[in-house]
Amino acid sequence: MAEPITDRDREAVRHLHAEGKSRNQIARETGRSAASVSKIAAEAGLSFSGGARVAAATHARKADAAARRERLADEALDTALVQVERVGGAESARDARDYATAARALTEVHAKVAELARHTSTGSAGGMLDRLADALLGPPGGDADGG
């Protein structure tokens, strides 16, 4: 029976695919079958048609995701600063506490996204960050304000 596919296998396939390697090259380098590589690639939304075009598209997607993570971190910090400013003008202690709590949460989001973004070029955090950014900002090119 074949060994189960691990997160390490998935990361290796994504990394090698981004380098423009073919399915068979990835299979040889990872020690997995071509069918397993195809399965991992399909789950990740990757394709092996196009060779250099795929590598260029993957590179562009990574650059776009990095820009979106930077935007998410910046927006979290900007919004945290707004909440801090609201604490001083709060009408009640409860409002002040709520603003401070929101500022703290947004500051933590900023710190976590900024830290994880530093590791996305070599780590597996990219997929999780992409999903987080999609949830908070919407899909790429989907700005509601057209900006």
mmCIF file with all atom_site columns, C-alpha atoms in Angstrom:
data_model
loop_
_atom_site.group_PDB
_atom_site.id
_atom_site.type_symbol
_atom_site.label_atom_id
_atom_site.label_alt_id
_atom_site.label_comp_id
_atom_site.label_asym_id
_atom_site.label_entity_id
_atom_site.label_seq_id
_atom_site.pdbx_PDB_ins_code
_atom_site.Cartn_x
_atom_site.Cartn_y
_atom_site.Cartn_z
_atom_site.occupancy
_atom_site.B_iso_or_equiv
_atom_site.pdbx_formal_charge
_atom_site.auth_seq_id
_atom_site.auth_comp_id
_atom_site.auth_asym_id
_atom_site.auth_atom_id
_atom_site.pdbx_PDB_model_num
ATOM 1   C CA . MET A 1 1   ? 0.000   0.000  0.000   1.00 0.00 ? 1   MET A CA 1
ATOM 2   C CA . ALA A 1 2   ? 1.305   3.452  -0.895  1.00 0.00 ? 2   ALA A CA 1
ATOM 3   C CA . GLU A 1 3   ? 2.348   5.849  1.831   1.00 0.00 ? 3   GLU A CA 1
ATOM 4   C CA . PRO A 1 4   ? -0.195  8.584  2.600   1.00 0.00 ? 4   PRO A CA 1
ATOM 5   C CA . ILE A 1 5   ? 0.427   11.970 1.037   1.00 0.00 ? 5   ILE A CA 1
ATOM 6   C CA . THR A 1 6   ? 1.910   14.332 3.613   1.00 0.00 ? 6   THR A CA 1
ATOM 7   C CA . ASP A 1 7   ? 1.969   18.115 3.956   1.00 0.00 ? 7   ASP A CA 1
ATOM 8   C CA . ARG A 1 8   ? 5.680   17.874 3.157   1.00 0.00 ? 8   ARG A CA 1
ATOM 9   C CA . ASP A 1 9   ? 4.811   16.136 -0.147  1.00 0.00 ? 9   ASP A CA 1
ATOM 10  C CA . ARG A 1 10  ? 2.261   18.861 -0.937  1.00 0.00 ? 10  ARG A CA 1
ATOM 11  C CA . GLU A 1 11  ? 4.750   21.630 -0.201  1.00 0.00 ? 11  GLU A CA 1
ATOM 12  C CA . ALA A 1 12  ? 7.445   19.953 -2.281  1.00 0.00 ? 12  ALA A CA 1
ATOM 13  C CA . VAL A 1 13  ? 5.092   19.601 -5.243  1.00 0.00 ? 13  VAL A CA 1
ATOM 14  C CA . ARG A 1 14  ? 4.017   23.263 -4.978  1.00 0.00 ? 14  ARG A CA 1
ATOM 15  C CA . HIS A 1 15  ? 7.624   24.407 -4.712  1.00 0.00 ? 15  HIS A CA 1
ATOM 16  C CA . LEU A 1 16  ? 8.907   22.292 -7.591  1.00 0.00 ? 16  LEU A CA 1
ATOM 17  C CA . HIS A 1 17  ? 5.890   23.192 -9.727  1.00 0.00 ? 17  HIS A CA 1
ATOM 18  C CA . ALA A 1 18  ? 6.640   26.883 -9.122  1.00 0.00 ? 18  ALA A CA 1
ATOM 19  C CA . GLU A 1 19  ? 10.142  26.227 -10.428 1.00 0.00 ? 19  GLU A CA 1
ATOM 20  C CA . GLY A 1 20  ? 8.573   25.001 -13.667 1.00 0.00 ? 20  GLY A CA 1
ATOM 21  C CA . LYS A 1 21  ? 9.381   21.308 -13.187 1.00 0.00 ? 21  LYS A CA 1
ATOM 22  C CA . SER A 1 22  ? 7.337   18.726 -15.050 1.00 0.00 ? 22  SER A CA 1
ATOM 23  C CA . ARG A 1 23  ? 5.150   16.147 -13.339 1.00 0.00 ? 23  ARG A CA 1
ATOM 24  C CA . ASN A 1 24  ? 7.686   13.405 -14.012 1.00 0.00 ? 24  ASN A CA 1
ATOM 25  C CA . GLN A 1 25  ? 10.603  15.522 -12.762 1.00 0.00 ? 25  GLN A CA 1
ATOM 26  C CA . ILE A 1 26  ? 8.681   16.245 -9.559  1.00 0.00 ? 26  ILE A CA 1
ATOM 27  C CA . ALA A 1 27  ? 7.854   12.552 -9.162  1.00 0.00 ? 27  ALA A CA 1
ATOM 28  C CA . ARG A 1 28  ? 11.536  11.640 -9.474  1.00 0.00 ? 28  ARG A CA 1
ATOM 29  C CA . GLU A 1 29  ? 12.666  14.348 -7.037  1.00 0.00 ? 29  GLU A CA 1
ATOM 30  C CA . THR A 1 30  ? 10.026  13.599 -4.401  1.00 0.00 ? 30  THR A CA 1
ATOM 31  C CA . GLY A 1 31  ? 10.057  9.819  -4.727  1.00 0.00 ? 31  GLY A CA 1
ATOM 32  C CA . ARG A 1 32  ? 6.283   9.827  -5.303  1.00 0.00 ? 32  ARG A CA 1
ATOM 33  C CA . SER A 1 33  ? 4.486   8.355  -8.292  1.00 0.00 ? 33  SER A CA 1
ATOM 34  C CA . ALA A 1 34  ? 3.417   10.572 -11.184 1.00 0.00 ? 34  ALA A CA 1
ATOM 35  C CA . ALA A 1 35  ? -0.189  9.773  -10.230 1.00 0.00 ? 35  ALA A CA 1
ATOM 36  C CA . SER A 1 36  ? 0.401   11.023 -6.668  1.00 0.00 ? 36  SER A CA 1
ATOM 37  C CA . VAL A 1 37  ? 2.022   14.182 -8.002  1.00 0.00 ? 37  VAL A CA 1
ATOM 38  C CA . SER A 1 38  ? -0.956  14.701 -10.318 1.00 0.00 ? 38  SER A CA 1
ATOM 39  C CA . LYS A 1 39  ? -3.365  14.206 -7.408  1.00 0.00 ? 39  LYS A CA 1
ATOM 40  C CA . ILE A 1 40  ? -1.492  16.703 -5.210  1.00 0.00 ? 40  ILE A CA 1
ATOM 41  C CA . ALA A 1 41  ? -1.331  19.198 -8.076  1.00 0.00 ? 41  ALA A CA 1
ATOM 42  C CA . ALA A 1 42  ? -5.044  18.865 -8.792  1.00 0.00 ? 42  ALA A CA 1
ATOM 43  C CA . GLU A 1 43  ? -5.895  19.440 -5.113  1.00 0.00 ? 43  GLU A CA 1
ATOM 44  C CA . ALA A 1 44  ? -3.747  22.588 -5.165  1.00 0.00 ? 44  ALA A CA 1
ATOM 45  C CA . GLY A 1 45  ? -5.260  23.819 -8.428  1.00 0.00 ? 45  GLY A CA 1
ATOM 46  C CA . LEU A 1 46  ? -1.993  23.376 -10.318 1.00 0.00 ? 46  LEU A CA 1
ATOM 47  C CA . SER A 1 47  ? -1.626  22.247 -13.906 1.00 0.00 ? 47  SER A CA 1
ATOM 48  C CA . PHE A 1 48  ? 1.273   20.759 -15.828 1.00 0.00 ? 48  PHE A CA 1
ATOM 49  C CA . SER A 1 49  ? 0.349   22.072 -19.243 1.00 0.00 ? 49  SER A CA 1
ATOM 50  C CA . GLY A 1 50  ? 2.292   25.041 -20.500 1.00 0.00 ? 50  GLY A CA 1
ATOM 51  C CA . GLY A 1 51  ? 5.700   24.553 -18.881 1.00 0.00 ? 51  GLY A CA 1
ATOM 52  C CA . ALA A 1 52  ? 7.316   27.995 -18.680 1.00 0.00 ? 52  ALA A CA 1
ATOM 53  C CA . ARG A 1 53  ? 3.911   29.699 -18.871 1.00 0.00 ? 53  ARG A CA 1
ATOM 54  C CA . VAL A 1 54  ? 2.829   27.844 -15.746 1.00 0.00 ? 54  VAL A CA 1
ATOM 55  C CA . ALA A 1 55  ? 5.999   28.866 -13.923 1.00 0.00 ? 55  ALA A CA 1
ATOM 56  C CA . ALA A 1 56  ? 5.470   32.502 -14.934 1.00 0.00 ? 56  ALA A CA 1
ATOM 57  C CA . ALA A 1 57  ? 1.821   32.394 -13.867 1.00 0.00 ? 57  ALA A CA 1
ATOM 58  C CA . THR A 1 58  ? 2.764   30.817 -10.552 1.00 0.00 ? 58  THR A CA 1
ATOM 59  C CA . HIS A 1 59  ? 5.380   33.503 -9.986  1.00 0.00 ? 59  HIS A CA 1
ATOM 60  C CA . ALA A 1 60  ? 2.824   36.227 -10.796 1.00 0.00 ? 60  ALA A CA 1
ATOM 61  C CA . ARG A 1 61  ? 0.304   34.647 -8.419  1.00 0.00 ? 61  ARG A CA 1
ATOM 62  C CA . LYS A 1 62  ? 2.883   34.543 -5.625  1.00 0.00 ? 62  LYS A CA 1
ATOM 63  C CA . ALA A 1 63  ? 3.756   38.198 -6.202  1.00 0.00 ? 63  ALA A CA 1
ATOM 64  C CA . ASP A 1 64  ? 0.058   39.110 -6.156  1.00 0.00 ? 64  ASP A CA 1
ATOM 65  C CA . ALA A 1 65  ? -0.483  37.150 -2.953  1.00 0.00 ? 65  ALA A CA 1
ATOM 66  C CA . ALA A 1 66  ? 2.508   38.867 -1.321  1.00 0.00 ? 66  ALA A CA 1
ATOM 67  C CA . ALA A 1 67  ? 1.090   42.276 -2.247  1.00 0.00 ? 67  ALA A CA 1
ATOM 68  C CA . ARG A 1 68  ? -2.316  41.298 -0.858  1.00 0.00 ? 68  ARG A CA 1
ATOM 69  C CA . ARG A 1 69  ? -0.754  40.115 2.417   1.00 0.00 ? 69  ARG A CA 1
ATOM 70  C CA . GLU A 1 70  ? 1.107   43.410 2.688   1.00 0.00 ? 70  GLU A CA 1
ATOM 71  C CA . ARG A 1 71  ? -2.154  45.267 2.077   1.00 0.00 ? 71  ARG A CA 1
ATOM 72  C CA . LEU A 1 72  ? -3.934  43.163 4.718   1.00 0.00 ? 72  LEU A CA 1
ATOM 73  C CA . ALA A 1 73  ? -1.220  43.888 7.278   1.00 0.00 ? 73  ALA A CA 1
ATOM 74  C CA . ASP A 1 74  ? -1.246  47.619 6.469   1.00 0.00 ? 74  ASP A CA 1
ATOM 75  C CA . GLU A 1 75  ? -5.044  47.863 6.645   1.00 0.00 ? 75  GLU A CA 1
ATOM 76  C CA . ALA A 1 76  ? -5.115  46.015 9.969   1.00 0.00 ? 76  ALA A CA 1
ATOM 77  C CA . LEU A 1 77  ? -2.563  48.401 11.448  1.00 0.00 ? 77  LEU A CA 1
ATOM 78  C CA . ASP A 1 78  ? -4.300  51.494 10.031  1.00 0.00 ? 78  ASP A CA 1
ATOM 79  C CA . THR A 1 79  ? -7.641  50.367 11.431  1.00 0.00 ? 79  THR A CA 1
ATOM 80  C CA . ALA A 1 80  ? -6.027  49.580 14.802  1.00 0.00 ? 80  ALA A CA 1
ATOM 81  C CA . LEU A 1 81  ? -4.730  53.164 14.955  1.00 0.00 ? 81  LEU A CA 1
ATOM 82  C CA . VAL A 1 82  ? -8.242  54.483 14.269  1.00 0.00 ? 82  VAL A CA 1
ATOM 83  C CA . GLN A 1 83  ? -9.566  52.371 17.135  1.00 0.00 ? 83  GLN A CA 1
ATOM 84  C CA . VAL A 1 84  ? -6.852  53.704 19.470  1.00 0.00 ? 84  VAL A CA 1
ATOM 85  C CA . GLU A 1 85  ? -7.844  57.280 18.585  1.00 0.00 ? 85  GLU A CA 1
ATOM 86  C CA . ARG A 1 86  ? -11.489 56.441 19.356  1.00 0.00 ? 86  ARG A CA 1
ATOM 87  C CA . VAL A 1 87  ? -10.617 55.261 22.894  1.00 0.00 ? 87  VAL A CA 1
ATOM 88  C CA . GLY A 1 88  ? -9.934  58.839 24.057  1.00 0.00 ? 88  GLY A CA 1
ATOM 89  C CA . GLY A 1 89  ? -13.248 60.130 22.752  1.00 0.00 ? 89  GLY A CA 1
ATOM 90  C CA . ALA A 1 90  ? -15.369 57.215 23.894  1.00 0.00 ? 90  ALA A CA 1
ATOM 91  C CA . GLU A 1 91  ? -18.726 58.073 25.427  1.00 0.00 ? 91  GLU A CA 1
ATOM 92  C CA . SER A 1 92  ? -18.535 55.277 27.975  1.00 0.00 ? 92  SER A CA 1
ATOM 93  C CA . ALA A 1 93  ? -16.037 52.975 29.608  1.00 0.00 ? 93  ALA A CA 1
ATOM 94  C CA . ARG A 1 94  ? -17.591 50.077 27.718  1.00 0.00 ? 94  ARG A CA 1
ATOM 95  C CA . ASP A 1 95  ? -17.051 51.832 24.373  1.00 0.00 ? 95  ASP A CA 1
ATOM 96  C CA . ALA A 1 96  ? -13.445 52.614 25.319  1.00 0.00 ? 96  ALA A CA 1
ATOM 97  C CA . ARG A 1 97  ? -12.877 48.969 26.248  1.00 0.00 ? 97  ARG A CA 1
ATOM 98  C CA . ASP A 1 98  ? -14.443 47.793 22.972  1.00 0.00 ? 98  ASP A CA 1
ATOM 99  C CA . TYR A 1 99  ? -12.247 50.164 20.930  1.00 0.00 ? 99  TYR A CA 1
ATOM 100 C CA . ALA A 1 100 ? -9.141  49.044 22.820  1.00 0.00 ? 100 ALA A CA 1
ATOM 101 C CA . THR A 1 101 ? -10.055 45.391 22.314  1.00 0.00 ? 101 THR A CA 1
ATOM 102 C CA . ALA A 1 102 ? -10.549 45.956 18.589  1.00 0.00 ? 102 ALA A CA 1
ATOM 103 C CA . ALA A 1 103 ? -7.218  47.796 18.381  1.00 0.00 ? 103 ALA A CA 1
ATOM 104 C CA . ARG A 1 104 ? -5.447  44.919 20.126  1.00 0.00 ? 104 ARG A CA 1
ATOM 105 C CA . ALA A 1 105 ? -7.017  42.299 17.854  1.00 0.00 ? 105 ALA A CA 1
ATOM 106 C CA . LEU A 1 106 ? -6.132  44.268 14.723  1.00 0.00 ? 106 LEU A CA 1
ATOM 107 C CA . THR A 1 107 ? -2.570  44.796 15.960  1.00 0.00 ? 107 THR A CA 1
ATOM 108 C CA . GLU A 1 108 ? -2.262  41.040 16.482  1.00 0.00 ? 108 GLU A CA 1
ATOM 109 C CA . VAL A 1 109 ? -3.572  40.403 12.960  1.00 0.00 ? 109 VAL A CA 1
ATOM 110 C CA . HIS A 1 110 ? -0.984  42.834 11.617  1.00 0.00 ? 110 HIS A CA 1
ATOM 111 C CA . ALA A 1 111 ? 1.849   41.182 13.529  1.00 0.00 ? 111 ALA A CA 1
ATOM 112 C CA . LYS A 1 112 ? 0.845   37.634 12.567  1.00 0.00 ? 112 LYS A CA 1
ATOM 113 C CA . VAL A 1 113 ? 0.325   38.403 8.890   1.00 0.00 ? 113 VAL A CA 1
ATOM 114 C CA . ALA A 1 114 ? 3.575   40.355 8.694   1.00 0.00 ? 114 ALA A CA 1
ATOM 115 C CA . GLU A 1 115 ? 5.487   37.517 10.385  1.00 0.00 ? 115 GLU A CA 1
ATOM 116 C CA . LEU A 1 116 ? 3.923   34.808 8.231   1.00 0.00 ? 116 LEU A CA 1
ATOM 117 C CA . ALA A 1 117 ? 4.462   36.858 5.085   1.00 0.00 ? 117 ALA A CA 1
ATOM 118 C CA . ARG A 1 118 ? 8.190   36.823 5.774   1.00 0.00 ? 118 ARG A CA 1
ATOM 119 C CA . HIS A 1 119 ? 8.123   33.012 5.605   1.00 0.00 ? 119 HIS A CA 1
ATOM 120 C CA . THR A 1 120 ? 5.900   32.464 2.572   1.00 0.00 ? 120 THR A CA 1
ATOM 121 C CA . SER A 1 121 ? 8.755   32.280 0.110   1.00 0.00 ? 121 SER A CA 1
ATOM 122 C CA . THR A 1 122 ? 10.046  29.134 1.841   1.00 0.00 ? 122 THR A CA 1
ATOM 123 C CA . GLY A 1 123 ? 7.176   27.940 4.025   1.00 0.00 ? 123 GLY A CA 1
ATOM 124 C CA . SER A 1 124 ? 3.697   26.529 3.607   1.00 0.00 ? 124 SER A CA 1
ATOM 125 C CA . ALA A 1 125 ? 1.935   29.508 5.159   1.00 0.00 ? 125 ALA A CA 1
ATOM 126 C CA . GLY A 1 126 ? 1.153   30.986 1.745   1.00 0.00 ? 126 GLY A CA 1
ATOM 127 C CA . GLY A 1 127 ? -2.013  28.956 1.170   1.00 0.00 ? 127 GLY A CA 1
ATOM 128 C CA . MET A 1 128 ? -3.393  29.795 4.581   1.00 0.00 ? 128 MET A CA 1
ATOM 129 C CA . LEU A 1 129 ? -2.554  33.465 4.150   1.00 0.00 ? 129 LEU A CA 1
ATOM 130 C CA . ASP A 1 130 ? -4.153  33.518 0.718   1.00 0.00 ? 130 ASP A CA 1
ATOM 131 C CA . ARG A 1 131 ? -7.362  32.130 2.225   1.00 0.00 ? 131 ARG A CA 1
ATOM 132 C CA . LEU A 1 132 ? -7.205  34.631 5.089   1.00 0.00 ? 132 LEU A CA 1
ATOM 133 C CA . ALA A 1 133 ? -6.656  37.537 2.710   1.00 0.00 ? 133 ALA A CA 1
ATOM 134 C CA . ASP A 1 134 ? -9.466  36.299 0.452   1.00 0.00 ? 134 ASP A CA 1
ATOM 135 C CA . ALA A 1 135 ? -11.817 36.136 3.424   1.00 0.00 ? 135 ALA A CA 1
ATOM 136 C CA . LEU A 1 136 ? -10.921 39.592 4.679   1.00 0.00 ? 136 LEU A CA 1
ATOM 137 C CA . LEU A 1 137 ? -10.254 41.468 1.441   1.00 0.00 ? 137 LEU A CA 1
ATOM 138 C CA . GLY A 1 138 ? -12.102 39.471 -1.196  1.00 0.00 ? 138 GLY A CA 1
ATOM 139 C CA . PRO A 1 139 ? -10.545 37.717 -4.183  1.00 0.00 ? 139 PRO A CA 1
ATOM 140 C CA . PRO A 1 140 ? -7.755  39.374 -6.191  1.00 0.00 ? 140 PRO A CA 1
ATOM 141 C CA . GLY A 1 141 ? -9.039  42.123 -8.466  1.00 0.00 ? 141 GLY A CA 1
ATOM 142 C CA . GLY A 1 142 ? -12.329 42.145 -6.595  1.00 0.00 ? 142 GLY A CA 1
ATOM 143 C CA . ASP A 1 143 ? -12.069 45.553 -4.901  1.00 0.00 ? 143 ASP A CA 1
ATOM 144 C CA . ALA A 1 144 ? -15.510 46.912 -4.170  1.00 0.00 ? 144 ALA A CA 1
ATOM 145 C CA . ASP A 1 145 ? -14.193 50.453 -4.460  1.00 0.00 ? 145 ASP A CA 1
ATOM 146 C CA . GLY A 1 146 ? -12.530 49.763 -7.806  1.00 0.00 ? 146 GLY A CA 1
ATOM 147 C CA . GLY A 1 147 ? -9.095  50.707 -6.398  1.00 0.00 ? 147 GLY A CA 1
#
